[in-house]
mmCIF file of C-alpha atoms in Angstrom:
data_model
loop_
_atom_site.group_PDB
_atom_site.id
_atom_site.type_symbol
_atom_site.label_atom_id
_atom_site.label_comp_id
_atom_site.label_asym_id
_atom_site.label_seq_id
_atom_site.Cartn_x
_atom_site.Cartn_y
_atom_site.Cartn_z
ATOM 1 C CA ASP A 20 76.221 -129.735 -40.283
ATOM 2 C CA SER A 21 79.985 -128.737 -39.534
ATOM 3 C CA VAL A 22 82.212 -131.457 -39.873
ATOM 4 C CA VAL A 23 85.402 -131.380 -37.948
ATOM 5 C CA ILE A 24 89.381 -131.921 -39.378
ATOM 6 C CA GLU A 25 91.605 -132.544 -36.892
ATOM 7 C CA ARG A 26 95.317 -132.430 -37.316
ATOM 8 C CA ALA A 27 98.855 -133.885 -35.801
ATOM 9 C CA LEU A 28 101.628 -133.246 -37.335
ATOM 10 C CA ASP A 29 104.658 -134.172 -36.986
ATOM 11 C CA PRO A 30 106.729 -130.646 -37.750
ATOM 12 C CA GLY A 31 109.864 -132.437 -37.891
ATOM 13 C CA LEU A 32 108.833 -135.396 -40.960
ATOM 14 C CA PRO A 33 111.484 -136.202 -43.242
ATOM 15 C CA THR A 34 111.017 -135.964 -47.114
ATOM 16 C CA ALA A 35 108.939 -138.833 -49.340
ATOM 17 C CA ALA A 36 110.285 -139.369 -52.275
ATOM 18 C CA VAL A 37 106.699 -138.934 -53.603
ATOM 19 C CA ASP A 38 105.082 -137.562 -56.589
ATOM 20 C CA PRO A 39 103.034 -134.112 -54.934
ATOM 21 C CA ASP A 40 99.313 -134.112 -57.001
ATOM 22 C CA GLN A 41 100.226 -139.026 -57.523
ATOM 23 C CA ILE A 42 99.583 -138.241 -54.200
ATOM 24 C CA LYS A 43 98.091 -135.564 -53.538
ATOM 25 C CA GLN A 44 95.061 -137.127 -55.374
ATOM 26 C CA VAL A 45 95.246 -140.090 -53.418
ATOM 27 C CA PHE A 46 95.142 -137.922 -49.933
ATOM 28 C CA ILE A 47 91.740 -136.110 -51.329
ATOM 29 C CA ASN A 48 90.161 -140.054 -52.054
ATOM 30 C CA VAL A 49 90.313 -141.243 -48.361
ATOM 31 C CA LEU A 50 89.475 -137.026 -46.812
ATOM 32 C CA ASP A 51 86.447 -137.539 -49.019
ATOM 33 C CA ASN A 52 85.322 -140.733 -48.268
ATOM 34 C CA ALA A 53 85.571 -140.002 -44.830
ATOM 35 C CA LEU A 54 83.172 -137.027 -45.332
ATOM 36 C CA ASP A 55 80.717 -138.701 -47.157
ATOM 37 C CA HIS A 56 80.200 -141.127 -44.182
ATOM 38 C CA LEU A 57 79.833 -138.599 -41.820
ATOM 39 C CA GLY A 58 76.806 -137.075 -40.026
ATOM 40 C CA ALA A 59 76.718 -133.650 -38.814
ATOM 41 C CA GLY A 60 79.559 -132.836 -36.040
ATOM 42 C CA GLY A 61 81.843 -136.028 -37.466
ATOM 43 C CA ARG A 62 85.832 -135.204 -37.221
ATOM 44 C CA VAL A 63 87.379 -136.810 -39.065
ATOM 45 C CA ARG A 64 91.957 -136.780 -36.755
ATOM 46 C CA VAL A 65 94.225 -136.376 -40.170
ATOM 47 C CA SER A 66 98.013 -137.133 -38.421
ATOM 48 C CA THR A 67 101.511 -137.911 -38.719
ATOM 49 C CA SER A 68 104.476 -140.238 -38.037
ATOM 50 C CA THR A 69 107.748 -142.355 -38.540
ATOM 51 C CA ALA A 70 107.431 -145.214 -38.856
ATOM 52 C CA GLY A 71 110.898 -146.740 -38.752
ATOM 53 C CA ARG A 72 111.797 -145.721 -42.500
ATOM 54 C CA LYS A 73 108.376 -144.993 -43.350
ATOM 55 C CA LEU A 74 106.125 -142.135 -43.293
ATOM 56 C CA ALA A 75 102.880 -143.082 -42.010
ATOM 57 C CA VAL A 76 99.531 -140.385 -42.508
ATOM 58 C CA GLU A 77 96.435 -141.927 -41.028
ATOM 59 C CA PHE A 78 92.550 -140.850 -41.395
ATOM 60 C CA GLU A 79 90.448 -141.431 -38.779
ATOM 61 C CA ASP A 80 86.242 -140.916 -38.335
ATOM 62 C CA ASP A 81 84.688 -140.582 -36.450
ATOM 63 C CA GLY A 82 81.742 -142.491 -38.147
ATOM 64 C CA PRO A 83 79.677 -145.631 -38.464
ATOM 65 C CA GLY A 84 82.971 -147.397 -39.529
ATOM 66 C CA ILE A 85 82.566 -150.342 -42.398
ATOM 67 C CA PRO A 86 81.496 -153.034 -41.193
ATOM 68 C CA ALA A 87 83.597 -156.123 -40.953
ATOM 69 C CA GLU A 88 82.042 -158.413 -44.867
ATOM 70 C CA ASN A 89 82.195 -155.337 -46.490
ATOM 71 C CA LEU A 90 86.673 -154.273 -44.913
ATOM 72 C CA GLY A 91 88.275 -156.785 -46.780
ATOM 73 C CA ARG A 92 86.457 -154.691 -50.346
ATOM 74 C CA VAL A 93 87.060 -151.545 -50.154
ATOM 75 C CA PHE A 94 90.183 -151.978 -51.467
ATOM 76 C CA ASP A 95 87.676 -154.362 -54.644
ATOM 77 C CA LEU A 96 88.059 -151.829 -57.534
ATOM 78 C CA PHE A 97 84.579 -151.294 -58.194
ATOM 79 C CA PHE A 98 82.917 -152.143 -54.822
ATOM 80 C CA THR A 99 81.319 -149.890 -53.300
ATOM 81 C CA THR A 100 78.395 -148.278 -50.416
ATOM 82 C CA LYS A 101 77.749 -145.490 -51.398
ATOM 83 C CA ARG A 102 74.120 -145.169 -53.410
ATOM 84 C CA SER A 103 73.679 -145.131 -56.973
ATOM 85 C CA GLY A 104 74.917 -142.256 -58.876
ATOM 86 C CA LYS A 105 76.849 -141.380 -55.482
ATOM 87 C CA GLY A 106 80.392 -143.658 -56.356
ATOM 88 C CA SER A 107 81.454 -146.047 -58.929
ATOM 89 C CA GLY A 108 84.025 -147.461 -56.672
ATOM 90 C CA ILE A 109 87.367 -147.390 -58.509
ATOM 91 C CA GLY A 110 88.573 -144.316 -55.724
ATOM 92 C CA LEU A 111 90.278 -146.676 -53.395
ATOM 93 C CA ALA A 112 91.833 -149.088 -55.955
ATOM 94 C CA VAL A 113 93.118 -146.334 -57.411
ATOM 95 C CA CYS A 114 94.512 -144.495 -54.237
ATOM 96 C CA ARG A 115 96.708 -149.153 -53.513
ATOM 97 C CA LYS A 116 97.918 -148.623 -56.967
ATOM 98 C CA ILE A 117 99.029 -144.992 -56.132
ATOM 99 C CA VAL A 118 100.333 -145.476 -53.207
ATOM 100 C CA GLU A 119 102.221 -149.264 -54.416
ATOM 101 C CA ALA A 120 103.335 -147.855 -57.060
ATOM 102 C CA HIS A 121 105.871 -145.251 -54.784
ATOM 103 C CA GLY A 122 107.118 -148.406 -52.838
ATOM 104 C CA GLY A 123 103.778 -147.857 -50.386
ATOM 105 C CA SER A 124 101.006 -149.774 -48.448
ATOM 106 C CA ILE A 125 97.655 -148.031 -48.002
ATOM 107 C CA THR A 126 95.545 -150.451 -44.868
ATOM 108 C CA ALA A 127 92.216 -149.984 -43.567
ATOM 109 C CA ALA A 128 91.008 -150.767 -40.222
ATOM 110 C CA SER A 129 87.206 -150.539 -38.763
ATOM 111 C CA GLU A 130 85.197 -151.874 -34.901
ATOM 112 C CA PRO A 131 81.818 -151.092 -36.403
ATOM 113 C CA GLY A 132 79.163 -147.473 -35.137
ATOM 114 C CA LYS A 133 83.513 -146.836 -33.758
ATOM 115 C CA GLY A 134 84.481 -145.083 -37.050
ATOM 116 C CA ALA A 135 87.446 -146.537 -39.087
ATOM 117 C CA VAL A 136 91.286 -145.804 -40.303
ATOM 118 C CA PHE A 137 93.407 -145.590 -43.295
ATOM 119 C CA THR A 138 97.215 -145.481 -42.622
ATOM 120 C CA ILE A 139 99.328 -144.978 -45.836
ATOM 121 C CA THR A 140 103.007 -145.523 -45.334
ATOM 122 C CA LEU A 141 105.697 -143.848 -48.150
ATOM 123 C CA PRO A 142 109.120 -145.079 -47.620
ATOM 124 C CA LEU A 143 111.406 -141.975 -46.733
ATOM 125 C CA ALA A 144 113.331 -140.131 -49.823
#
């Protein structure tokens, strides 16, 4: 039951002034959520780019997507669609707080049946 993780990382990316441990926690949590929703043969693409004076990191999966009624709630504290014992609804809320504390933003976009895209933007150093 393997999942493919593709990387499209910009080698000339400027640096962002961040706490690496906190941002690593965000990236791991977003990636973990994607992997939790993928079946065998699923794919997650991690890409980096610059958007103006911001660094953008995008996590795009080809899973089932997020239903429209849940999309606006994914960053709400204690909101989860995982079965009991699998998730607490804290992870993405904490991710949002960490990213915003760094002066950035995190967004989710999805079309049911066509996967989800989480985009994290952080100010450049």
